[in-house]
XYZ file of C-alpha atoms in Angstrom:
644
model
C 1.180 24.944 -27.095
C 3.361 23.450 -29.801
C 2.076 21.288 -32.600
C 3.473 18.157 -30.933
C 1.248 18.569 -27.882
C -1.303 15.869 -27.290
C -4.981 16.590 -27.864
C -8.047 14.552 -26.965
C -9.034 12.349 -29.868
C -11.512 9.942 -28.283
C -14.985 10.679 -27.043
C -16.994 8.503 -24.659
C -14.211 5.914 -24.548
C -11.783 8.541 -23.345
C -11.474 7.568 -19.730
C -8.410 6.540 -17.841
C -9.238 2.861 -17.955
C -10.494 2.807 -21.547
C -9.510 -0.295 -23.471
C -8.099 -2.006 -20.405
C -10.847 -4.616 -20.627
C -9.122 -7.981 -20.647
C -11.206 -10.912 -21.826
C -10.970 -14.137 -19.877
C -9.251 -16.181 -22.566
C -5.818 -17.359 -23.618
C -3.150 -14.869 -22.730
C -0.013 -14.006 -24.662
C 3.480 -13.226 -23.433
C 5.802 -11.515 -25.854
C 9.216 -9.879 -25.743
C 10.001 -6.453 -27.188
C 13.476 -4.971 -26.820
C 14.504 -7.686 -24.384
C 11.579 -6.970 -22.019
C 8.672 -9.340 -21.465
C 5.113 -8.041 -21.843
C 1.692 -9.435 -21.097
C -1.390 -9.162 -23.291
C -4.366 -11.333 -24.197
C -6.355 -12.268 -27.271
C -9.005 -9.583 -26.766
C -7.708 -6.660 -28.842
C -8.260 -3.041 -27.927
C -9.165 -2.439 -31.570
C -9.071 -4.217 -34.935
C -8.084 -2.435 -38.159
C -7.779 -3.614 -41.735
C -4.769 -5.953 -41.989
C -1.597 -4.331 -43.295
C -0.395 -4.986 -46.827
C 1.965 -7.915 -47.261
C 4.813 -5.686 -48.381
C 4.676 -3.711 -45.155
C 4.139 -6.820 -43.039
C 7.146 -8.576 -44.534
C 9.354 -5.623 -43.696
C 7.985 -5.345 -40.199
C 8.552 -9.034 -39.488
C 12.197 -8.820 -40.429
C 14.151 -9.970 -37.379
C 11.039 -10.800 -35.341
C 10.287 -14.271 -34.017
C 6.504 -14.023 -33.928
C 3.619 -12.295 -35.646
C 3.455 -9.363 -33.219
C 5.400 -6.160 -33.318
C 5.522 -3.163 -30.979
C 3.937 0.156 -31.822
C 3.177 3.466 -30.154
C -0.114 5.325 -30.369
C 0.069 9.136 -30.313
C -2.796 11.612 -30.204
C -1.567 14.726 -32.045
C -2.856 17.891 -33.626
C -1.131 17.127 -36.934
C -0.637 13.960 -38.960
C 3.027 14.566 -39.727
C 5.809 13.729 -37.316
C 9.410 14.752 -37.894
C 12.460 13.348 -36.158
C 12.760 16.285 -33.742
C 9.133 15.909 -32.655
C 9.522 12.177 -32.173
C 12.742 12.560 -30.182
C 11.056 15.051 -27.845
C 8.055 12.781 -27.306
C 10.293 9.747 -26.813
C 12.386 11.534 -24.192
C 9.222 12.496 -22.330
C 7.830 8.970 -22.458
C 11.096 7.370 -21.336
C 11.288 9.737 -18.359
C 7.656 9.376 -17.376
C 6.770 5.756 -18.061
C 8.437 2.485 -17.021
C 6.507 0.326 -19.515
C 7.141 2.120 -22.818
C 10.619 1.861 -24.379
C 12.067 2.973 -27.699
C 11.394 -0.534 -29.017
C 7.791 0.625 -29.471
C 8.902 3.075 -32.160
C 8.944 0.233 -34.687
C 5.630 1.719 -35.796
C 3.783 4.833 -34.683
C 0.033 5.243 -35.077
C -0.761 8.935 -35.327
C -4.337 9.793 -34.370
C -5.765 13.210 -35.222
C -9.283 14.554 -35.344
C -9.359 13.741 -39.037
C -8.127 10.160 -39.065
C -5.294 7.795 -38.292
C -1.997 7.096 -39.997
C 0.765 4.633 -39.281
C 4.390 5.706 -39.494
C 6.624 2.681 -40.063
C 10.415 2.522 -39.875
C 11.473 0.111 -42.641
C 15.003 -0.236 -44.008
C 15.879 3.199 -42.656
C 12.957 4.790 -44.518
C 9.873 6.106 -42.736
C 6.664 5.094 -44.492
C 3.358 6.822 -43.720
C 0.275 4.747 -44.440
C -3.401 5.590 -44.004
C -5.184 3.092 -41.744
C -8.679 2.725 -40.326
C -9.708 5.419 -37.861
C -8.585 4.286 -34.421
C -9.828 5.281 -30.962
C -6.905 4.478 -28.700
C -5.244 6.236 -25.828
C -1.621 7.258 -26.108
C 0.786 4.526 -25.115
C 2.523 1.264 -26.059
C 0.686 -1.463 -27.970
C 1.306 -4.697 -29.841
C 0.047 -5.082 -33.422
C -0.634 -8.280 -35.338
C -0.369 -7.125 -38.989
C -1.965 -10.230 -40.479
C -5.248 -9.628 -38.630
C -5.060 -5.904 -37.827
C -5.497 -6.624 -34.101
C -4.039 -4.019 -31.750
C -3.410 -5.052 -28.143
C -2.573 -2.926 -25.125
C 0.488 -4.288 -23.313
C 1.534 -4.513 -19.679
C 5.127 -4.950 -18.599
C 5.897 -8.024 -16.499
C 7.877 -7.216 -13.369
C 9.215 -10.013 -11.178
C 7.993 -10.194 -7.595
C 11.524 -10.584 -6.268
C 10.505 -10.142 -2.620
C 7.571 -12.577 -2.689
C 5.136 -9.880 -1.576
C 2.228 -10.878 -3.837
C -0.304 -13.688 -3.830
C -0.670 -12.871 -7.524
C -1.026 -10.160 -10.130
C -4.359 -9.128 -11.624
C -5.834 -7.041 -14.416
C -9.335 -5.829 -15.208
C -11.281 -8.210 -17.425
C -14.681 -6.542 -17.975
C -15.763 -3.547 -20.022
C -17.090 -1.951 -16.855
C -13.698 -2.533 -15.184
C -15.248 -3.812 -12.023
C -14.232 -7.456 -12.565
C -10.665 -8.737 -12.395
C -8.772 -11.883 -13.300
C -5.484 -13.305 -12.129
C -2.476 -12.773 -14.370
C -1.081 -16.151 -15.415
C 2.568 -15.191 -15.390
C 4.096 -17.072 -12.486
C 5.809 -14.787 -10.009
C 5.537 -11.747 -12.273
C 3.143 -8.822 -11.983
C 1.617 -7.226 -15.099
C 2.008 -3.452 -14.863
C 0.121 -1.122 -17.257
C 1.631 1.980 -18.819
C 1.214 5.366 -17.140
C 0.635 7.021 -20.511
C -2.751 7.972 -21.879
C -4.000 10.972 -19.901
C -2.309 13.919 -21.551
C -5.465 15.966 -21.903
C -8.263 13.876 -20.468
C -9.931 14.866 -17.230
C -7.649 13.596 -14.528
C -9.113 11.831 -11.498
C -7.133 12.365 -8.272
C -5.300 9.034 -8.358
C -4.801 8.887 -12.127
C -1.896 6.661 -13.194
C -1.227 5.472 -9.629
C -0.835 1.711 -9.365
C -1.758 -0.147 -6.216
C -2.039 -3.591 -4.667
C -4.356 -4.756 -1.919
C -4.021 -7.111 1.039
C -5.618 -10.525 0.540
C -8.164 -9.906 3.297
C -10.017 -7.429 1.071
C -12.489 -8.506 -1.601
C -11.818 -7.827 -5.277
C -14.499 -8.772 -7.808
C -13.449 -11.807 -9.845
C -10.654 -12.851 -7.454
C -10.625 -15.166 -4.469
C -10.020 -13.768 -0.992
C -7.673 -16.198 0.742
C -7.007 -14.731 4.217
C -3.526 -16.280 4.016
C -4.955 -19.816 4.178
C -4.904 -22.205 1.197
C -7.935 -24.171 2.333
C -9.988 -21.005 2.695
C -8.927 -19.805 -0.749
C -9.765 -23.121 -2.408
C -13.123 -23.519 -0.656
C -14.769 -20.230 -1.519
C -15.452 -18.975 -5.019
C -14.318 -15.749 -6.587
C -15.890 -12.671 -5.063
C -18.789 -11.221 -7.095
C -18.055 -7.658 -5.993
C -15.225 -5.615 -4.562
C -14.929 -4.018 -1.169
C -16.289 -0.505 -1.203
C -12.815 0.947 -0.646
C -11.568 -0.775 -3.827
C -14.396 0.708 -5.890
C -13.554 4.142 -4.457
C -9.931 3.796 -5.540
C -10.886 2.633 -9.019
C -13.326 5.550 -9.323
C -10.444 7.855 -8.420
C -8.357 6.523 -11.326
C -6.023 4.118 -9.530
C -5.016 0.870 -11.268
C -5.098 -2.392 -9.335
C -2.220 -4.734 -10.213
C -2.608 -7.531 -7.664
C -3.155 -8.834 -4.147
C -0.493 -9.008 -1.453
C 0.211 -11.736 1.071
C -1.079 -11.786 4.619
C -0.680 -14.044 7.623
C -3.403 -16.602 8.251
C -6.614 -14.822 9.249
C -4.534 -11.648 9.772
C -2.980 -13.114 12.924
C 0.399 -12.125 14.309
C 2.975 -14.543 12.869
C 6.720 -14.313 12.392
C 8.083 -15.629 9.060
C 9.105 -18.994 10.553
C 5.439 -19.643 11.418
C 4.163 -19.326 7.825
C 3.353 -22.731 6.302
C 0.931 -22.237 3.394
C 2.960 -19.508 1.697
C 6.475 -18.120 1.828
C 6.578 -15.019 3.999
C 7.412 -11.802 2.101
C 10.983 -10.542 2.186
C 11.721 -7.164 3.705
C 13.716 -5.328 0.983
C 15.628 -3.122 3.419
C 19.054 -3.872 4.819
C 20.291 -7.334 3.883
C 16.818 -8.414 2.617
C 16.713 -11.032 5.395
C 14.949 -8.928 7.993
C 11.429 -9.773 9.130
C 8.696 -7.910 7.201
C 6.557 -8.023 10.382
C 3.148 -9.603 10.335
C -0.407 -9.324 8.994
C 0.039 -6.603 6.338
C 3.617 -7.674 5.638
C 2.986 -8.215 1.923
C 1.602 -4.710 1.436
C 4.463 -3.142 3.395
C 7.181 -5.128 1.594
C 5.694 -4.363 -1.824
C 5.498 -0.644 -1.063
C 9.113 -0.586 0.114
C 10.438 -2.795 -2.697
C 8.926 -1.818 -6.033
C 9.252 1.591 -7.738
C 6.550 0.558 -10.241
C 4.010 0.397 -7.393
C 2.687 3.676 -5.941
C 0.751 2.558 -2.882
C -0.695 -0.499 -1.207
C -3.711 -1.158 0.974
C -3.599 -3.115 4.216
C -5.539 -3.342 7.424
C -4.626 -2.556 11.005
C -6.181 -4.190 14.044
C -3.337 -4.277 16.551
C -0.520 -2.616 14.599
C -0.566 -4.504 11.289
C 0.021 -1.382 9.207
C 2.191 0.669 11.538
C 4.753 -1.949 12.562
C 5.362 -3.389 9.052
C 5.718 0.172 7.742
C 8.278 0.936 10.437
C 10.608 -1.983 9.813
C 10.106 -1.979 6.033
C 10.982 1.714 5.854
C 7.849 3.206 4.332
C 4.970 5.429 5.387
C 2.031 3.542 6.883
C -1.230 5.161 7.970
C -3.831 3.565 10.206
C -6.980 5.572 9.529
C -9.520 6.598 12.152
C -11.804 3.734 13.080
C -14.920 3.670 10.869
C -13.789 6.620 8.738
C -13.726 4.284 5.711
C -16.319 1.633 4.979
C -15.370 -1.881 6.088
C -17.776 -3.515 3.610
C -16.003 -6.389 1.862
C -13.059 -6.475 4.309
C -12.357 -9.423 6.620
C -12.916 -8.352 10.210
C -10.797 -9.415 13.172
C -12.690 -7.156 15.583
C -15.182 -4.469 14.507
C -14.096 -2.296 17.426
C -10.373 -2.516 16.638
C -10.222 -2.803 12.844
C -9.191 -0.004 10.525
C -7.980 0.372 6.958
C -4.281 1.017 6.378
C -2.415 2.686 3.513
C 1.277 2.285 2.641
C 3.268 4.589 0.355
C 6.755 5.981 -0.001
C 5.560 9.539 0.517
C 3.064 11.318 2.727
C 1.642 13.163 -0.278
C 0.471 9.932 -1.915
C -1.112 8.638 1.295
C -2.914 11.965 1.626
C -4.283 11.711 -1.929
C -5.389 8.106 -1.395
C -7.212 8.747 1.867
C -8.852 11.865 0.464
C -10.252 9.739 -2.331
C -11.469 7.096 0.085
C -13.395 9.396 2.403
C -14.513 12.179 0.070
C -17.925 10.772 -0.788
C -18.895 9.752 2.731
C -17.549 12.818 4.530
C -17.545 15.763 2.093
C -17.823 18.321 4.900
C -14.342 17.406 6.145
C -12.797 19.014 3.096
C -13.805 22.467 4.318
C -12.078 22.007 7.686
C -9.854 24.952 8.531
C -6.225 24.173 9.339
C -5.306 24.341 13.037
C -4.023 27.640 14.347
C -1.706 26.159 16.938
C -0.226 22.775 17.767
C 0.299 20.880 20.979
C 3.312 18.598 20.557
C 3.005 15.707 23.014
C 6.295 14.028 23.884
C 6.000 10.831 25.994
C 9.178 9.876 27.869
C 10.253 6.748 29.680
C 10.220 6.235 33.403
C 13.373 7.123 35.274
C 16.051 4.427 35.428
C 14.208 2.276 32.893
C 15.860 -1.041 32.133
C 17.597 -1.133 28.739
C 15.359 -3.912 27.416
C 12.294 -1.770 28.151
C 13.727 1.510 26.919
C 12.403 1.477 23.343
C 8.828 2.281 24.207
C 9.100 6.048 24.542
C 11.669 8.821 24.316
C 14.489 8.886 26.918
C 13.833 10.202 30.391
C 15.045 13.825 30.437
C 18.746 13.919 31.234
C 19.255 10.166 30.918
C 21.097 8.602 27.984
C 19.242 5.939 26.079
C 20.540 2.622 24.809
C 20.425 3.620 21.131
C 22.268 6.919 20.951
C 22.404 7.279 17.161
C 18.730 6.441 16.760
C 17.637 8.772 19.522
C 19.733 11.502 17.947
C 17.622 11.114 14.794
C 14.477 11.337 16.895
C 15.719 14.453 18.671
C 16.686 16.137 15.415
C 13.198 15.530 14.037
C 11.487 16.758 17.207
C 13.519 19.976 17.182
C 12.576 20.600 13.564
C 8.934 19.979 14.436
C 9.101 22.470 17.284
C 10.554 25.115 14.986
C 8.072 24.512 12.183
C 4.984 24.210 14.391
C 6.081 27.161 16.531
C 5.605 25.273 19.758
C 7.694 23.461 22.333
C 7.217 19.839 23.218
C 5.020 18.913 26.170
C 6.857 16.076 27.920
C 4.917 13.595 30.034
C 5.011 10.013 31.250
C 1.943 7.989 30.259
C 2.135 5.612 33.219
C 2.265 8.535 35.651
C -0.607 10.279 33.881
C -2.721 7.113 34.112
C -1.987 6.591 37.795
C -2.843 10.200 38.607
C -5.929 10.701 36.430
C -7.277 7.203 35.700
C -11.042 6.695 35.733
C -12.657 5.475 38.927
C -12.411 1.742 39.424
C -9.447 1.222 37.083
C -6.241 -0.521 38.132
C -3.360 1.899 38.615
C -1.160 -0.126 36.269
C -1.694 0.299 32.542
C -0.501 -3.265 32.060
C -3.186 -4.623 34.348
C -5.892 -2.246 33.153
C -5.690 -2.725 29.389
C -2.905 -5.197 28.607
C -5.283 -8.115 28.084
C -7.967 -6.294 26.100
C -6.520 -6.979 22.664
C -6.285 -10.712 23.360
C -9.984 -10.872 24.184
C -11.310 -8.519 21.514
C -9.201 -9.844 18.639
C -9.930 -13.555 19.107
C -13.575 -13.652 20.179
C -15.219 -11.977 17.176
C -13.302 -13.443 14.240
C -13.698 -17.029 15.445
C -17.461 -16.696 15.621
C -17.945 -14.542 12.533
C -15.519 -16.186 10.090
C -13.314 -19.023 11.305
C -15.866 -21.464 12.736
C -18.300 -21.081 9.798
C -15.355 -21.705 7.446
C -14.320 -24.850 9.329
C -17.887 -26.161 9.193
C -18.154 -25.434 5.459
C -14.813 -27.094 4.751
C -15.650 -30.223 6.717
C -18.974 -30.488 4.896
C -17.228 -30.329 1.524
C -14.434 -32.717 2.544
C -16.167 -35.604 4.306
C -15.439 -34.315 7.775
C -11.766 -33.517 7.204
C -10.809 -30.278 8.961
C -8.886 -27.548 7.144
C -5.196 -26.963 7.726
C -4.560 -23.962 9.986
C -1.128 -22.935 11.255
C -0.576 -24.186 14.798
C -0.016 -20.810 16.447
C -3.108 -19.402 14.730
C -5.184 -22.402 15.754
C -4.047 -22.051 19.377
C -5.153 -18.430 19.448
C -8.469 -19.325 17.862
C -8.991 -21.988 20.520
C -8.381 -19.315 23.119
C -10.980 -17.117 21.449
C -13.554 -19.910 21.577
C -13.109 -20.124 25.337
C -13.925 -16.430 25.812
C -17.522 -15.947 26.849
C -19.746 -13.159 25.519
C -19.745 -11.680 29.007
C -15.943 -11.541 29.070
C -15.913 -9.975 25.619
C -18.461 -7.327 26.614
C -16.492 -6.516 29.765
C -13.326 -6.060 27.709
C -15.207 -3.835 25.274
C -16.436 -1.635 28.136
C -12.901 -1.317 29.504
C -11.608 -0.409 26.037
C -14.191 2.363 25.758
C -13.241 3.659 29.206
C -9.589 3.898 28.181
C -10.550 5.482 24.850
C -12.491 8.244 26.589
C -9.664 8.867 29.071
C -7.002 8.987 26.362
C -8.949 11.415 24.167
C -10.091 13.684 26.985
C -6.953 13.696 29.166
C -3.919 12.993 26.989
C -5.230 14.568 23.769
C -7.125 17.346 25.530
C -7.332 20.667 23.682
C -6.844 23.885 25.651
C -8.608 25.863 22.915
C -10.904 24.885 20.051
C -8.282 25.638 17.414
C -5.523 23.593 19.064
C -4.282 20.420 17.349
C -2.808 17.828 19.733
C -0.075 15.799 18.014
C 1.364 12.815 19.860
C 4.782 11.730 18.571
C 6.572 8.606 19.771
C 9.179 6.080 18.551
C 8.057 3.401 16.113
C 11.115 1.550 14.731
C 14.680 1.703 15.980
C 16.839 0.172 13.272
C 17.447 -2.974 15.321
C 17.959 -6.235 13.393
C 15.094 -8.747 13.498
C 15.959 -11.640 11.183
C 13.310 -13.589 9.316
C 14.714 -16.951 10.441
C 14.373 -16.179 14.149
C 11.626 -18.204 15.878
C 9.083 -16.629 18.193
C 9.767 -18.228 21.569
C 7.505 -15.862 23.473
C 4.096 -16.551 24.995
C 1.017 -17.172 22.842
C -0.182 -13.655 23.690
C 1.668 -10.566 24.844
C -0.620 -9.176 27.522
C 1.555 -6.181 28.414
C 0.673 -2.609 27.514
C 1.378 -1.839 23.851
C 1.987 1.527 22.232
C -0.161 0.269 19.340
C -3.152 0.195 21.694
C -3.243 3.986 21.861
C -4.851 4.204 18.436
C -6.678 0.888 18.179
C -8.464 1.486 21.510
C -9.125 5.194 20.942
C -9.936 5.123 17.212
C -7.263 7.733 16.459
C -5.401 8.021 13.145
C -1.773 6.989 13.543
C 0.891 7.286 10.844
C 4.304 5.651 10.802
C 6.754 8.224 9.458
C 10.305 7.327 8.302
C 12.924 9.697 9.706
C 16.191 8.003 8.752
C 18.253 4.835 8.653
C 21.165 3.620 10.744
C 24.059 1.289 9.942
C 24.563 -2.091 11.574
C 26.301 -5.356 10.746
C 24.408 -8.204 9.082
C 25.025 -11.696 10.384
C 23.660 -13.028 7.075
C 25.836 -11.150 4.598
C 28.654 -10.336 7.039
C 28.570 -6.765 5.762
C 27.263 -3.391 6.796
C 23.571 -2.731 6.177
C 21.185 0.138 6.889
C 17.876 -0.336 8.705
C 14.913 2.057 8.984
C 14.164 4.405 11.848
C 10.680 5.849 12.179
C 8.282 7.746 14.419
C 4.549 7.465 14.955
C 2.389 10.588 14.702
C -1.097 10.348 16.184
C -3.986 12.820 16.393
C -7.602 12.925 17.511
C -10.209 10.709 15.790
C -11.491 11.963 12.429
C -8.573 14.380 11.967
C -6.959 12.186 9.307
C -6.915 14.879 6.649
C -5.444 17.506 8.960
C -2.747 15.069 10.075
C -1.909 14.096 6.495
C -1.901 17.705 5.339
C 0.655 18.407 8.058
C 2.816 15.431 7.034
C 2.729 16.520 3.393
C 3.695 20.029 4.476
C 6.597 18.637 6.519
C 7.658 16.674 3.451
C 7.522 19.806 1.297
C 9.720 21.627 3.822
C 12.291 18.818 3.935
C 11.614 17.968 7.596
C 10.332 14.610 6.411
C 11.469 12.999 3.189
C 9.930 10.556 0.733
C 11.760 7.249 0.673
C 13.075 5.236 -2.252
C 12.188 1.668 -3.118
C 14.879 -0.928 -2.566
C 17.676 -1.721 -0.151
C 18.307 1.885 0.898
C 15.662 4.466 1.769
C 17.594 7.511 0.606
C 20.161 8.530 -2.002
C 22.435 9.995 0.658
C 23.515 8.827 4.101
C 21.904 11.535 6.174
C-alpha cells in the first residue's frame, strides 16, 4: 500500500450514508466548473472561518460565497502533485459527480488532524484547520462561516421518467424529502467508501416506482388527486428499508400509470408518459412500470430501479426499453408498503442494465427473510424448455413462441438472434432444447373439468383478479375520502382506468373466488407438468420470446377492447408464482417514421424457472453474462457499442 492510499479516519460516523442528512430548509443550487450542484443549508460540518487573506484569494473569479473543495482521507498530511494527479485520475474515472473543479481546495484528513491545501495564484498553501470528520468526496465550503456542505450533481430527467428526485433528510436516513430542482435529479457522489466496511449495494443509486411507499414522500399511484389527498408516508415499504440497509442510495420516484393499470402513452392525462430512450426516443415505454424501465435504460448515473409486476408490468417495459427486468417469485419479498392490484398476482420487479446488479439487489432483498436459500447447491443439470408455435400459425399470431420446427417465421433477423442465443445456451448448459407446444400439452394433460382451450380456460382470469381486489381495497376508499374532503366532488380518474374499475365493481366475490380457484389449478398444472423435474437436481428453464424489435410509437392510440381476454405469455409467471426475467439478446435495425432515419430496437427473451429459485436463476444469468452469452446493455439510444 502506497502512502496515497485512503485510510479510515472517522469512527461511529463512518458509514456509507454518513453526513447525507439533509435538513428540511432552504436549498441552494450552485455551479462549479460549469456543472450545477444541489446542497442545502444544513452543513455536514462547521469549522473555524478561514482568514480573510485566504478567503479573498479563493473568491477571485467566483460569483458567490461558496467554493468547491475535495476531502481526502490519507495516511500523511502532505500531498505532492504526482499523488494528487493519481487520485484525481481515479476519481474522474470512478465518479460522475466529482470533477477537477473541486481541486480549488483539498482538505486532507489524517489520524492526527486536518489541513487544507489551497491553490492560490499558482502557489499551494497548506493551512491547519479544525479536525474534520468527513468522508472522501466533493464538498462546497463557505469560508466566511466555515460551513462545509456535501454536494449532489443535478442531472436532467430528459426522458420524463421521474415524478421527482429525493434525498435523505434525517440523521437516521429513514426520512426523505423531494428535491426542489424542477426536472432535475440530485445524484450523490460514489466516493467515500475506500476502506469502510462495504455493504452489498454500496454506491449503487436507485429509484422506485410511485406505487411504493417512501418515508417523507407522497405515494401518488399515478393520480394527482390521490397524491394531493394523502399526506406524506410516515415509513417506507420494507423493501426500501432493505435496500437502504444494503447501502443503496435512493434518488427519486418514477412515474406509473394510474393505479398501475395498463395504459398506452396517449391515455395518460395527469402526467406526461415517460419516453423510451431506445431507437428514435418516440417508442412506447409500455405501461405500469414504464418510468422505472425508461430510467434504467436511459441514465448511466442510475444503477437500478424498482417496479412491480402484476400482469407483465416489469417484463414488458424491460423488453421494449432494452434492459433487464426481473419479476420475482410471488411472496418472496415482503409487499408491506406497496400498493396492491391483486395479492395473488402481485410481485416486486427489478430493472438494471446487467444481470449481476439484479442478482445483487434481489439477494439483498431476500437475505434476511430466507437465509437458508443462500446455501442452495447449484443445479447439476438443466432442462431447457423451448415452446414453439402451432403449425401454419398466422403471421399476426406468430410472435408468441418460437417458430414451428421447419417453418420460417415472419421476423427472420429477430428469430436468428433467438436461435443464436438458444444454441449458445445448449452448449453452455450441456443440454439440448426440449421443444413442445403449450396448447397441445394443455389439451392432452389438462386437469379434469378444464376447457381444452387455454384461451377459454384462463384468458379471463387476469381481468377478474386484477380489478376486483384493488377497487375494494384502495380505489373506492380513496374516492370516498376525496369526496368527503371536496364537498362531494369526485376525483379525476382517466377514462380507461375508470371503465376497468367499474368492471371490477360488477364482479361478485363468488366470481372472484371461482377465478382464484381456476388460477390455482393452472398454477399446479404448469409447475407439475410443464416444469416437471425428472430428477431432484434438475433445473427446468423455460425460455421464450419477449420483445421482437417491432416499432410501437408513443402517439398510437389503443383501439382494442377494454380487456384482452386471450391467453397471455405473461400469465405463465403471474398465475404460477414463478420468477421470470426479461433478458436482452440484441437489437435490430428498422426505419423510424418520426425521424425518417434508421433506428435500432431491442430484442429480448424471457427466462422462467420454478417458484423460489430466483437466486439460482440469477446466478445462471450472471454466469451467462460473464461468459459473453448475455451482455450488459448501455444506457441511451443504443444498447451496445457494436452492431452485433
